[in-house]
Structure formats: C-alpha cells, structure tokens
GROMACS .gro file of C-alpha atoms in nm:
model
  451
    1MET     CA    1  12.748   9.164   9.303
    2LEU     CA    2  12.876   9.315   9.627
    3GLN     CA    3  13.031   9.656   9.685
    4GLY     CA    4  13.295   9.702   9.952
    5GLY     CA    5  13.419  10.013  10.127
    6PHE     CA    6  13.250  10.212  10.401
    7LEU     CA    7  12.891  10.086  10.447
    8GLY     CA    8  12.917   9.926  10.103
    9LEU     CA    9  12.901  10.264   9.927
   10CYS     CA   10  13.243  10.351   9.786
   11GLY     CA   11  13.431  10.024   9.747
   12GLU     CA   12  13.509   9.797   9.459
   13LYS     CA   13  13.234   9.573   9.323
   14VAL     CA   14  13.311   9.203   9.348
   15ASP     CA   15  13.129   8.884   9.261
   16ALA     CA   16  12.921   8.768   9.559
   17ILE     CA   17  12.985   8.395   9.504
   18ASN     CA   18  13.363   8.432   9.497
   19TYR     CA   19  13.354   8.669   9.794
   20TYR     CA   20  13.160   8.428  10.014
   21ARG     CA   21  13.376   8.134   9.904
   22GLU     CA   22  13.682   8.321  10.028
   23LYS     CA   23  13.505   8.398  10.355
   24ILE     CA   24  13.418   8.031  10.404
   25SER     CA   25  13.780   7.934  10.337
   26GLU     CA   26  13.903   8.186  10.595
   27LEU     CA   27  13.658   8.059  10.855
   28ASP     CA   28  13.754   7.701  10.774
   29GLU     CA   29  14.120   7.781  10.840
   30LYS     CA   30  14.030   7.941  11.174
   31VAL     CA   31  13.833   7.634  11.277
   32ILE     CA   32  14.120   7.405  11.177
   33SER     CA   33  14.367   7.615  11.376
   34ALA     CA   34  14.131   7.614  11.674
   35SER     CA   35  14.101   7.236  11.654
   36THR     CA   36  14.461   7.205  11.780
   37LEU     CA   37  14.319   7.276  12.126
   38PHE     CA   38  14.183   6.921  12.128
   39THR     CA   39  14.439   6.671  12.250
   40PRO     CA   40  14.432   6.311  12.129
   41ASP     CA   41  14.298   6.210  12.470
   42ILE     CA   42  13.991   6.433  12.446
   43ALA     CA   43  13.920   6.433  12.074
   44PRO     CA   44  13.727   6.138  11.932
   45LYS     CA   45  13.926   5.895  11.724
   46GLU     CA   46  13.685   5.920  11.435
   47LEU     CA   47  13.414   6.179  11.393
   48PRO     CA   48  13.065   6.064  11.300
   49ALA     CA   49  12.976   6.148  10.944
   50VAL     CA   50  12.748   6.450  10.951
   51GLU     CA   51  12.617   6.591  10.627
   52LEU     CA   52  12.436   6.923  10.636
   53CYS     CA   53  12.279   6.987  10.304
   54HIS     CA   54  12.019   7.210  10.144
   55GLY     CA   55  11.879   7.085   9.818
   56GLY     CA   56  12.145   6.813   9.810
   57LEU     CA   57  12.444   7.055   9.822
   58PRO     CA   58  12.675   7.045  10.127
   59LEU     CA   59  12.688   7.372  10.319
   60PHE     CA   60  12.957   7.303  10.578
   61GLU     CA   61  13.234   7.049  10.592
   62GLY     CA   62  13.546   6.971  10.789
   63TYR     CA   63  13.551   7.068  11.151
   64TYR     CA   64  13.212   7.232  11.135
   65LYS     CA   65  13.087   6.879  11.195
   66LEU     CA   66  13.260   6.879  11.531
   67LEU     CA   67  13.109   7.214  11.627
   68TYR     CA   68  12.752   7.141  11.525
   69LEU     CA   69  12.728   6.777  11.626
   70PRO     CA   70  12.668   6.836  12.002
   71ILE     CA   71  12.396   7.088  11.924
   72CYS     CA   72  12.226   6.850  11.680
   73LEU     CA   73  12.241   6.567  11.932
   74GLN     CA   74  12.101   6.786  12.208
   75ILE     CA   75  11.810   6.902  11.992
   76SER     CA   76  11.736   6.546  11.882
   77TYR     CA   77  11.742   6.427  12.243
   78GLU     CA   78  11.510   6.709  12.352
   79ARG     CA   79  11.266   6.620  12.077
   80GLN     CA   80  11.255   6.257  12.180
   81ARG     CA   81  11.208   6.354  12.544
   82ILE     CA   82  10.913   6.578  12.463
   83LEU     CA   83  10.752   6.314  12.242
   84LYS     CA   84  10.769   6.060  12.526
   85ASP     CA   85  10.662   6.300  12.803
   86PRO     CA   86  10.285   6.270  12.867
   87LYS     CA   87  10.284   6.612  13.036
   88ALA     CA   88  10.392   6.772  12.710
   89ILE     CA   89  10.074   6.662  12.531
   90MET     CA   90   9.837   6.953  12.475
   91PRO     CA   91   9.460   6.903  12.496
   92VAL     CA   92   9.436   7.073  12.157
   93ALA     CA   93   9.464   6.940  11.803
   94PHE     CA   94   9.477   7.105  11.464
   95VAL     CA   95   9.282   6.911  11.201
   96THR     CA   96   9.328   6.982  10.831
   97PHE     CA   97   9.081   6.872  10.566
   98ASP     CA   98   9.116   6.800  10.197
   99SER     CA   99   8.800   7.001  10.122
  100ARG     CA  100   8.644   7.326  10.237
  101TRP     CA  101   8.310   7.152  10.278
  102GLY     CA  102   8.448   6.908  10.535
  103ALA     CA  103   8.621   7.185  10.730
  104ALA     CA  104   8.304   7.397  10.737
  105VAL     CA  105   8.089   7.107  10.858
  106CYS     CA  106   8.333   7.015  11.135
  107ALA     CA  107   8.394   7.371  11.256
  108GLN     CA  108   8.028   7.474  11.264
  109THR     CA  109   7.867   7.166  11.420
  110GLN     CA  110   7.870   7.006  11.764
  111GLN     CA  111   8.079   6.690  11.766
  112SER     CA  112   7.969   6.527  12.093
  113LYS     CA  113   7.664   6.498  12.318
  114ASN     CA  114   7.874   6.643  12.598
  115PRO     CA  115   7.922   7.010  12.500
  116THR     CA  116   8.246   7.032  12.702
  117GLN     CA  117   8.410   6.722  12.557
  118TRP     CA  118   8.475   6.837  12.201
  119LEU     CA  119   8.496   7.208  12.123
  120THR     CA  120   8.561   7.289  11.758
  121LYS     CA  121   8.619   7.625  11.596
  122TRP     CA  122   8.807   7.774  11.304
  123ALA     CA  123   9.184   7.758  11.347
  124PRO     CA  124   9.387   8.076  11.311
  125GLU     CA  125   9.641   8.128  11.038
  126PRO     CA  126   9.955   7.920  11.118
  127ARG     CA  127  10.165   8.232  11.184
  128ASP     CA  128   9.904   8.361  11.433
  129VAL     CA  129   9.906   8.057  11.662
  130TYR     CA  130  10.010   8.153  12.017
  131TRP     CA  131  10.128   7.818  12.148
  132GLU     CA  132  10.161   7.930  12.511
  133ASN     CA  133   9.782   7.976  12.539
  134LEU     CA  134   9.678   7.647  12.381
  135PRO     CA  135   9.722   7.423  12.690
  136ILE     CA  136   9.498   7.644  12.910
  137PRO     CA  137   9.204   7.423  13.025
  138PHE     CA  138   8.846   7.523  12.957
  139VAL     CA  139   8.773   7.560  13.331
  140SER     CA  140   9.071   7.790  13.371
  141LEU     CA  141   8.951   8.003  13.082
  142SER     CA  142   8.605   8.029  13.240
  143ILE     CA  143   8.757   8.135  13.573
  144ARG     CA  144   8.969   8.398  13.399
  145ARG     CA  145   8.665   8.537  13.221
  146LEU     CA  146   8.479   8.554  13.554
  147LEU     CA  147   8.766   8.737  13.725
  148ILE     CA  148   8.794   8.985  13.440
  149SER     CA  149   8.418   9.049  13.453
  150ILE     CA  150   8.437   9.113  13.830
  151LEU     CA  151   8.729   9.352  13.789
  152VAL     CA  152   8.550   9.540  13.513
  153PHE     CA  153   8.237   9.566  13.728
  154LEU     CA  154   8.436   9.702  14.024
  155LEU     CA  155   8.613   9.948  13.798
  156VAL     CA  156   8.286  10.076  13.653
  157PHE     CA  157   8.110  10.079  13.992
  158PHE     CA  158   8.374  10.284  14.174
  159TYR     CA  159   8.428  10.500  13.870
  160MET     CA  160   8.062  10.599  13.887
  161ILE     CA  161   8.120  10.788  14.213
  162PRO     CA  162   8.300  11.082  14.049
  163ILE     CA  163   8.083  11.041  13.741
  164ALA     CA  164   7.764  11.081  13.947
  165PHE     CA  165   7.860  11.436  14.039
  166VAL     CA  166   7.940  11.523  13.682
  167GLN     CA  167   7.617  11.360  13.567
  168SER     CA  168   7.420  11.587  13.799
  169LEU     CA  169   7.554  11.876  13.595
  170ALA     CA  170   7.461  11.715  13.265
  171ASN     CA  171   7.112  11.866  13.252
  172LEU     CA  172   7.068  12.238  13.218
  173GLU     CA  173   6.856  12.278  13.534
  174GLY     CA  174   7.119  12.116  13.755
  175LEU     CA  175   7.395  12.322  13.597
  176GLU     CA  176   7.196  12.642  13.654
  177ARG     CA  177   7.150  12.554  14.023
  178VAL     CA  178   7.522  12.488  14.075
  179ALA     CA  179   7.647  12.780  13.863
  180PRO     CA  180   7.381  13.050  13.820
  181PHE     CA  181   7.629  13.274  13.639
  182LEU     CA  182   7.626  13.031  13.346
  183ARG     CA  183   7.256  13.093  13.272
  184PRO     CA  184   7.323  13.333  12.980
  185VAL     CA  185   7.571  13.089  12.826
  186ILE     CA  186   7.326  12.799  12.858
  187GLU     CA  187   7.051  12.994  12.688
  188THR     CA  188   7.274  13.064  12.388
  189ILE     CA  189   7.383  12.699  12.333
  190PRO     CA  190   7.090  12.593  12.105
  191ALA     CA  191   7.127  12.905  11.894
  192THR     CA  192   7.501  12.851  11.876
  193ILE     CA  193   7.452  12.495  11.752
  194GLY     CA  194   7.202  12.609  11.492
  195VAL     CA  195   7.442  12.869  11.358
  196ALA     CA  196   7.780  12.697  11.408
  197ILE     CA  197   7.709  12.375  11.219
  198PRO     CA  198   7.613  12.542  10.889
  199MET     CA  199   7.903  12.785  10.925
  200LYS     CA  200   8.152  12.500  10.955
  201ALA     CA  201   8.048  12.371  10.614
  202THR     CA  202   8.301  12.598  10.443
  203PHE     CA  203   8.579  12.457  10.658
  204PHE     CA  204   8.482  12.100  10.577
  205MET     CA  205   8.462  12.177  10.205
  206THR     CA  206   8.821  12.298  10.219
  207TYR     CA  207   8.915  11.998  10.432
  208ILE     CA  208   8.764  11.754  10.183
  209MET     CA  209   8.946  11.914   9.891
  210LEU     CA  210   9.284  11.938  10.066
  211ASP     CA  211   9.286  11.613  10.259
  212GLY     CA  212   9.040  11.397  10.064
  213TRP     CA  213   9.105  11.483   9.701
  214ALA     CA  214   9.477  11.539   9.752
  215GLY     CA  215   9.498  11.215   9.952
  216ILE     CA  216   9.341  11.021   9.666
  217ALA     CA  217   9.588  11.178   9.421
  218SER     CA  218   9.884  11.090   9.643
  219GLU     CA  219   9.752  10.736   9.677
  220ILE     CA  220   9.748  10.677   9.302
  221LEU     CA  221  10.086  10.849   9.249
  222ARG     CA  222  10.263  10.685   9.547
  223LEU     CA  223  10.550  10.935   9.534
  224LYS     CA  224  10.686  10.845   9.877
  225PRO     CA  225  10.729  10.470   9.801
  226LEU     CA  226  10.874  10.565   9.461
  227VAL     CA  227  11.141  10.789   9.617
  228ILE     CA  228  11.220  10.529   9.885
  229TYR     CA  229  11.258  10.260   9.618
  230HIS     CA  230  11.507  10.466   9.416
  231LEU     CA  231  11.707  10.547   9.730
  232LYS     CA  232  11.720  10.179   9.821
  233ASN     CA  233  11.810  10.091   9.463
  234MET     CA  234  12.103  10.335   9.475
  235PHE     CA  235  12.250  10.249   9.816
  236ILE     CA  236  12.111   9.917   9.944
  237VAL     CA  237  12.008   9.693   9.654
  238LYS     CA  238  12.282   9.445   9.563
  239THR     CA  239  12.092   9.140   9.439
  240GLU     CA  240  11.764   9.062   9.268
  241ARG     CA  241  11.615   8.957   9.602
  242ASP     CA  242  11.705   9.298   9.747
  243ARG     CA  243  11.535   9.462   9.451
  244GLU     CA  244  11.221   9.254   9.504
  245LYS     CA  245  11.213   9.355   9.870
  246ALA     CA  246  11.257   9.721   9.775
  247MET     CA  247  10.970   9.694   9.525
  248ASP     CA  248  10.737   9.524   9.774
  249PRO     CA  249  10.432   9.757   9.806
  250GLY     CA  250  10.307   9.586  10.121
  251SER     CA  251   9.937   9.562  10.203
  252ILE     CA  252   9.674   9.830  10.234
  253ASP     CA  253   9.667   9.998  10.575
  254PHE     CA  254   9.307   9.946  10.689
  255PRO     CA  255   9.353  10.113  11.033
  256GLU     CA  256   9.459  10.432  10.857
  257ASN     CA  257   9.240  10.440  10.546
  258LEU     CA  258   8.909  10.307  10.675
  259PRO     CA  259   8.855  10.565  10.956
  260SER     CA  260   8.914  10.853  10.714
  261LEU     CA  261   8.657  10.709  10.472
  262GLN     CA  262   8.407  10.674  10.754
  263LEU     CA  263   8.472  11.034  10.861
  264TYR     CA  264   8.385  11.162  10.512
  265PHE     CA  265   8.073  10.944  10.513
  266LEU     CA  266   7.970  11.096  10.848
  267LEU     CA  267   8.025  11.449  10.716
  268GLY     CA  268   7.811  11.373  10.412
  269LEU     CA  269   7.523  11.245  10.626
  270VAL     CA  270   7.538  11.532  10.877
  271TYR     CA  271   7.549  11.806  10.613
  272ALA     CA  272   7.314  11.641  10.362
  273VAL     CA  273   7.016  11.839  10.498
  274VAL     CA  274   7.191  12.122  10.683
  275THR     CA  275   7.421  12.235  10.400
  276PRO     CA  276   7.350  12.038  10.079
  277VAL     CA  277   7.621  12.231   9.892
  278LEU     CA  278   7.875  12.002  10.063
  279LEU     CA  279   7.734  11.690   9.897
  280PRO     CA  280   7.901  11.736   9.553
  281PHE     CA  281   8.243  11.747   9.720
  282ILE     CA  282   8.163  11.426   9.910
  283LEU     CA  283   8.031  11.254   9.596
  284VAL     CA  284   8.341  11.346   9.395
  285PHE     CA  285   8.562  11.217   9.676
  286PHE     CA  286   8.387  10.880   9.700
  287ALA     CA  287   8.380  10.840   9.320
  288LEU     CA  288   8.756  10.899   9.301
  289ALA     CA  289   8.818  10.684   9.609
  290PHE     CA  290   8.623  10.395   9.454
  291LEU     CA  291   8.824  10.401   9.132
  292VAL     CA  292   9.163  10.451   9.297
  293TYR     CA  293   9.131  10.204   9.584
  294ARG     CA  294   8.979   9.943   9.355
  295HIS     CA  295   9.281   9.972   9.129
  296GLN     CA  296   9.529   9.973   9.419
  297ILE     CA  297   9.380   9.671   9.595
  298ILE     CA  298   9.357   9.462   9.276
  299ASN     CA  299   9.679   9.561   9.097
  300VAL     CA  300   9.920   9.714   9.351
  301TYR     CA  301   9.888   9.600   9.711
  302ASN     CA  302   9.956   9.247   9.829
  303GLN     CA  303   9.673   9.063   9.999
  304GLU     CA  304   9.806   8.997  10.347
  305TYR     CA  305   9.515   8.781  10.460
  306GLU     CA  306   9.166   8.670  10.355
  307SER     CA  307   8.888   8.727  10.610
  308ALA     CA  308   8.591   8.632  10.388
  309GLY     CA  309   8.415   8.960  10.471
  310ALA     CA  310   8.432   8.912  10.849
  311PHE     CA  311   8.520   9.279  10.895
  312TRP     CA  312   8.205   9.413  10.728
  313PRO     CA  313   7.973   9.384  11.036
  314PHE     CA  314   8.200   9.631  11.218
  315VAL     CA  315   8.184   9.872  10.923
  316HIS     CA  316   7.806   9.835  10.910
  317GLY     CA  317   7.781   9.919  11.280
  318ARG     CA  318   7.980  10.239  11.230
  319ILE     CA  319   7.760  10.338  10.936
  320VAL     CA  320   7.453  10.299  11.156
  321VAL     CA  321   7.618  10.512  11.426
  322SER     CA  322   7.685  10.780  11.162
  323LEU     CA  323   7.317  10.774  11.067
  324LEU     CA  324   7.216  10.816  11.432
  325ILE     CA  325   7.455  11.110  11.477
  326ALA     CA  326   7.319  11.277  11.165
  327GLN     CA  327   6.958  11.227  11.277
  328LEU     CA  328   7.020  11.354  11.631
  329THR     CA  329   7.207  11.654  11.493
  330LEU     CA  330   6.915  11.731  11.263
  331ILE     CA  331   6.668  11.703  11.552
  332GLY     CA  332   6.877  11.937  11.767
  333LEU     CA  333   6.918  12.182  11.481
  334LEU     CA  334   6.547  12.199  11.391
  335SER     CA  335   6.455  12.241  11.757
  336THR     CA  336   6.636  12.576  11.753
  337LYS     CA  337   6.454  12.694  11.442
  338LYS     CA  338   6.093  12.769  11.371
  339ALA     CA  339   6.027  12.400  11.294
  340ALA     CA  340   6.023  12.297  11.660
  341ASN     CA  341   5.669  12.160  11.627
  342SER     CA  342   5.779  11.902  11.369
  343THR     CA  343   6.080  11.791  11.572
  344PRO     CA  344   5.892  11.513  11.762
  345LEU     CA  345   5.811  11.351  11.429
  346LEU     CA  346   6.185  11.314  11.361
  347ALA     CA  347   6.230  11.121  11.686
  348VAL     CA  348   6.097  10.816  11.502
  349LEU     CA  349   6.404  10.808  11.275
  350PRO     CA  350   6.656  10.684  11.537
  351VAL     CA  351   6.406  10.419  11.647
  352PHE     CA  352   6.365  10.285  11.292
  353THR     CA  353   6.742  10.302  11.235
  354ILE     CA  354   6.814  10.094  11.545
  355TRP     CA  355   6.542   9.845  11.447
  356PHE     CA  356   6.690   9.816  11.096
  357HIS     CA  357   7.036   9.757  11.245
  358ARG     CA  358   6.905   9.477  11.469
  359TYR     CA  359   6.721   9.324  11.172
  360CYS     CA  360   7.038   9.323  10.958
  361LYS     CA  361   7.242   9.186  11.246
  362SER     CA  362   7.009   8.892  11.308
  363ARG     CA  363   6.940   8.828  10.939
  364PHE     CA  364   7.274   8.870  10.765
  365GLU     CA  365   7.548   8.854  11.028
  366PRO     CA  366   7.553   8.469  11.036
  367ALA     CA  367   7.666   8.478  10.672
  368PHE     CA  368   7.980   8.664  10.785
  369ARG     CA  369   8.042   8.455  11.096
  370LYS     CA  370   7.989   8.114  10.933
  371TYR     CA  371   8.111   7.964  10.608
  372PRO     CA  372   7.820   7.868  10.376
  373LEU     CA  373   7.833   7.501  10.278
  374GLU     CA  374   7.700   7.582   9.931
  375GLU     CA  375   7.991   7.815   9.860
  376ALA     CA  376   8.240   7.569  10.012
  377MET     CA  377   8.122   7.291   9.780
  378GLU     CA  378   8.131   7.521   9.475
  379ARG     CA  379   8.488   7.625   9.551
  380ASP     CA  380   8.595   7.262   9.603
  381ILE     CA  381   8.452   7.160   9.266
  382MET     CA  382   8.606   7.461   9.093
  383GLU     CA  383   8.947   7.392   9.246
  384ARG     CA  384   8.943   7.024   9.147
  385GLU     CA  385   8.862   7.119   8.788
  386SER     CA  386   9.116   7.401   8.757
  387GLU     CA  387   9.398   7.247   8.967
  388PRO     CA  388   9.371   6.868   8.938
  389ASN     CA  389   9.733   6.816   9.052
  390LEU     CA  390   9.719   7.050   9.350
  391ASN     CA  391   9.857   6.876   9.659
  392LEU     CA  392   9.736   7.076   9.959
  393LYS     CA  393   9.796   6.784  10.193
  394ALA     CA  394  10.171   6.807  10.146
  395TYR     CA  395  10.166   7.183  10.195
  396LEU     CA  396   9.964   7.158  10.518
  397ALA     CA  397  10.163   6.865  10.657
  398ASP     CA  398  10.392   7.085  10.867
  399ALA     CA  399  10.189   7.407  10.871
  400TYR     CA  400  10.065   7.362  11.229
  401LEU     CA  401  10.379   7.202  11.369
  402HIS     CA  402  10.509   7.322  11.704
  403PRO     CA  403  10.814   7.552  11.674
  404ILE     CA  404  11.035   7.303  11.857
  405PHE     CA  405  10.999   7.067  11.561
  406HIS     CA  406  11.091   7.343  11.318
  407SER     CA  407  11.443   7.392  11.448
  408PHE     CA  408  11.595   7.232  11.138
  409GLU     CA  409  11.346   7.384  10.899
  410ASP     CA  410  11.422   7.671  10.672
  411ASP     CA  411  11.318   7.971  10.880
  412GLU     CA  412  11.357   8.210  10.590
  413GLU     CA  413  11.021   8.274  10.432
  414GLU     CA  414  10.998   8.160  10.073
  415LYS     CA  415  10.929   8.446   9.837
  416VAL     CA  416  10.730   8.420   9.517
  417GLU     CA  417  10.887   8.572   9.211
  418VAL     CA  418  10.754   8.923   9.153
  419ARG     CA  419  10.569   8.950   8.824
  420VAL     CA  420  10.451   9.248   8.626
  421ASP     CA  421  10.089   9.155   8.693
  422LYS     CA  422  10.077   9.226   9.066
  423GLY     CA  423   9.720   9.103   9.085
  424GLN     CA  424   9.846   8.749   9.026
  425SER     CA  425  10.149   8.748   9.257
  426HIS     CA  426  10.167   8.781   9.633
  427LEU     CA  427  10.499   8.764   9.811
  428SER     CA  428  10.350   8.630  10.130
  429SER     CA  429  10.175   8.330   9.976
  430PRO     CA  430  10.324   8.009   9.834
  431SER     CA  431  10.306   7.942   9.466
  432ARG     CA  432  10.106   7.660   9.317
  433SER     CA  433  10.420   7.475   9.217
  434GLU     CA  434  10.549   7.485   9.574
  435MET     CA  435  10.218   7.360   9.707
  436SER     CA  436  10.219   7.071   9.459
  437THR     CA  437  10.556   6.933   9.567
  438GLU     CA  438  10.590   6.634   9.794
  439SER     CA  439  10.699   6.842  10.095
  440PRO     CA  440  10.777   7.206  10.179
  441PRO     CA  441  11.135   7.331  10.121
  442HIS     CA  442  11.356   7.255  10.421
  443TYR     CA  443  11.704   7.176  10.537
  444VAL     CA  444  11.799   6.811  10.547
  445TYR     CA  445  12.026   6.673  10.818
  446HIS     CA  446  12.171   6.326  10.797
  447TYR     CA  447  12.339   6.155  11.089
  448GLU     CA  448  12.542   5.838  11.043
  449PHE     CA  449  12.695   5.691  11.356
  450GLU     CA  450  12.929   5.400  11.341
  451PRO     CA  451  12.867   5.131  11.603
   0.00000   0.00000   0.00000
C-alpha cells in the first residue's frame, strides 16, 4: 500500500501495484507523444525487437525500446572493445576453489621458483575489491613503499629538532636547570602520584557504575533502536521490505565497544593492587558484559563479515600494554612509599611480560594469519555431508567480475527473509537456496536484429 498527500503522511492509501501501473501508462503516453519528433526520414522503418525482462516478465515495452537500444548497443560495443584490447588485461587473477583445503594450500604456498613470477595471497571480499589498484605492477609498488619510507624518515628526522629541546626537559635535573623555580613542584610529583591514584578510585567506581553498568543495561534494552523502529513504522514503512529494513539491527560496532572494554580492563589491572575495592565493580561489569554481548552477537546483531579471529592479535597486544602500564604504575607508586627497597625487584615484571608477549606472538600468531589445513579439510567434509546439493561454483561465477560487466546485472542487493531466529538469518548473506541455483539473480536482455 502507498499513502499520498504531503510527504506521504496525510493522503489516501492506494494499492501500490495499481498506482505504478497508472504511472507506467502515463509515461508510455508521454514517450509516444514525444516519438512524433521523429520524421519518417530519420526514424527506422522497423525497430529491432528488444525484450527487457526480469524473471521472464517484460518490464518496458513500446517506445522504450527506441530509447534504450542505443545505450544497450553502446555498452555491448564497449564490452567487446575491452575484451579485445590487450592493454585492458590486468596482471591479476581471482581464482576460486571448490574446497577450502585447495584455497588454503594455494594461498599459503609458493607457486613458482621465481618468487616474483607468481604471488598468491588471500583475496578480499568481493565488495572490498578496489579495481583501480589491481593493475599496479610489483616494481611500482616497491618504489612507492620506498618513497613513503623516505618521506616518513625525513618527517621523523626534522621533527626531532623541536623534540630534542623538549626531551632535554624530560628529566628532572634538566628541568631544574632551565626552570629553578619549579624545584618545589618537581619534589612533590612522586608524592602526588602516590596519593592521587588511590584517591581517583572513588571516581572510577562511580564511572564504572554509571557508564559501564548502565551501558550494559542500555545494550540489552536497545531503547533507541526500538523508538526509531516505531517512528519508521508510523511514517516511513509502506511495504514488508520497508519493515524489514526498519527492523535491521545492523552489526556490532567494534570501534566503539572494544575500546571501552579495554579501558575497563586497564582500570582493573591498575587498581588491582592499589585499590582492591574497585575489583568487585570491574568483575560485575565483565560478568554482565559477557552475558549481554554473547546474547546480542548470537541472537540480535547481523554478522557483517567473518575474519576467522584475525583481529585477536591486536587485542592481545593491547592487553599486554595494559599489563605494562599497570606494572610501571605500581613501580612508581611503591617508589614513593616506604617499600622503595623492593622496587627494583618489580622491574623484572615488565621484562617477563614483554618476553611472554614475544613468545605468544611467535608461537600462536601464525594460527591467526594462516588457515590451518586440518580445519579446512574438516569443514569441507562437514559441508559435503550437510549440504550435498550446495552449488558454490554457480554462486562464485560472477562474484569477482569487473563492474563494467555488471552493467546489466541486478544492482539491488538481494535480501534474505527476516526470521524470528536472528541467529540463523543474516540480511547481508545469500541464502542456501540462492547459492544452489544455476546462476545468481540478474536481469536478462535479449537482442534480436533482423538482417
């Protein structure tokens, strides 16, 4: 149904199919009246038969053929010209495999004795391909990297001139020589650190309760998306597709949620020894966050992409940095107390932490950077047993096709029907039935020219 009136708010509701049929009839009459501009000398005696169809149903007829025919011919000619032009061939190819095992072997092994002849790596997701950068030769890429490295070196080198002066003031002795009047302030800095950090614990307790606990509650309630959905349902939603778009929860915002979680983790480490009373607030926050985010990720949010855990090494690095900050803060704090004699013993902690980080990086990081062949084979066997009729080859046939060859394709992204079980439906991914068809959904154009 459609609603007329101002901005579609206060008019009469009409059937959408009948409304658009009337619009097509009006446009058809305008095209027919405009066709009188063609004289018999200019107009062709008989138009070629052009059928534009989608799913076998004609979309346009009559003089639309005359309007769209030159464009179709021009696009077809341009395609043929590019296919025959040797300069249009890119030194890059996308290879798809019928098994994960084959793709993992090819992407993670060297294909030729000459290391510059065949370079293989994992292909990006089809929507992330930046076609303008694909034809750049390997030598050109190396030169660009060299130029960027030189520019960065010059930037750092000349930037060190003003930094050198500031660095001379970094130690207390140099600062006392330049500004003797700051000597009393410098002497009070260690005592200030020793007193200020424990005193801030009350502030961070309040912060955790107001921002952390309340944030978890707002995440599970999702009042803002609920209000927005009802507003859209009242004023914007006209069809079932509009309602599905209004109900789309999107994907979890990692750039916003992950830094806040890491901040609370840092606070817990820093105050674990200084002010242990803060730890129960941190533990309650992470317990609630685990339950809520686990539920939201599995049952609410759509999975926008699958990275196979490639983001975890970055999270691990930030956790190690949090440990180092907590250890250095503890060393600085104890140095201002009566435990200054035991402070050198704590200097071993950052050394062991850095060693542990390097051990984990060398031992476990390859599992995140490379795809294990054992897991690839297990998934292939599981998929063949659970989906024996799955036709991935047809789905991937046009996935990595250049945009110029998609001009007649259906540009509108196919949406999967929204189900009650959100854990089993993702709007951004094709359904199994679509992937099992002979070819992806597309517009079909037939040209029949009489000799």
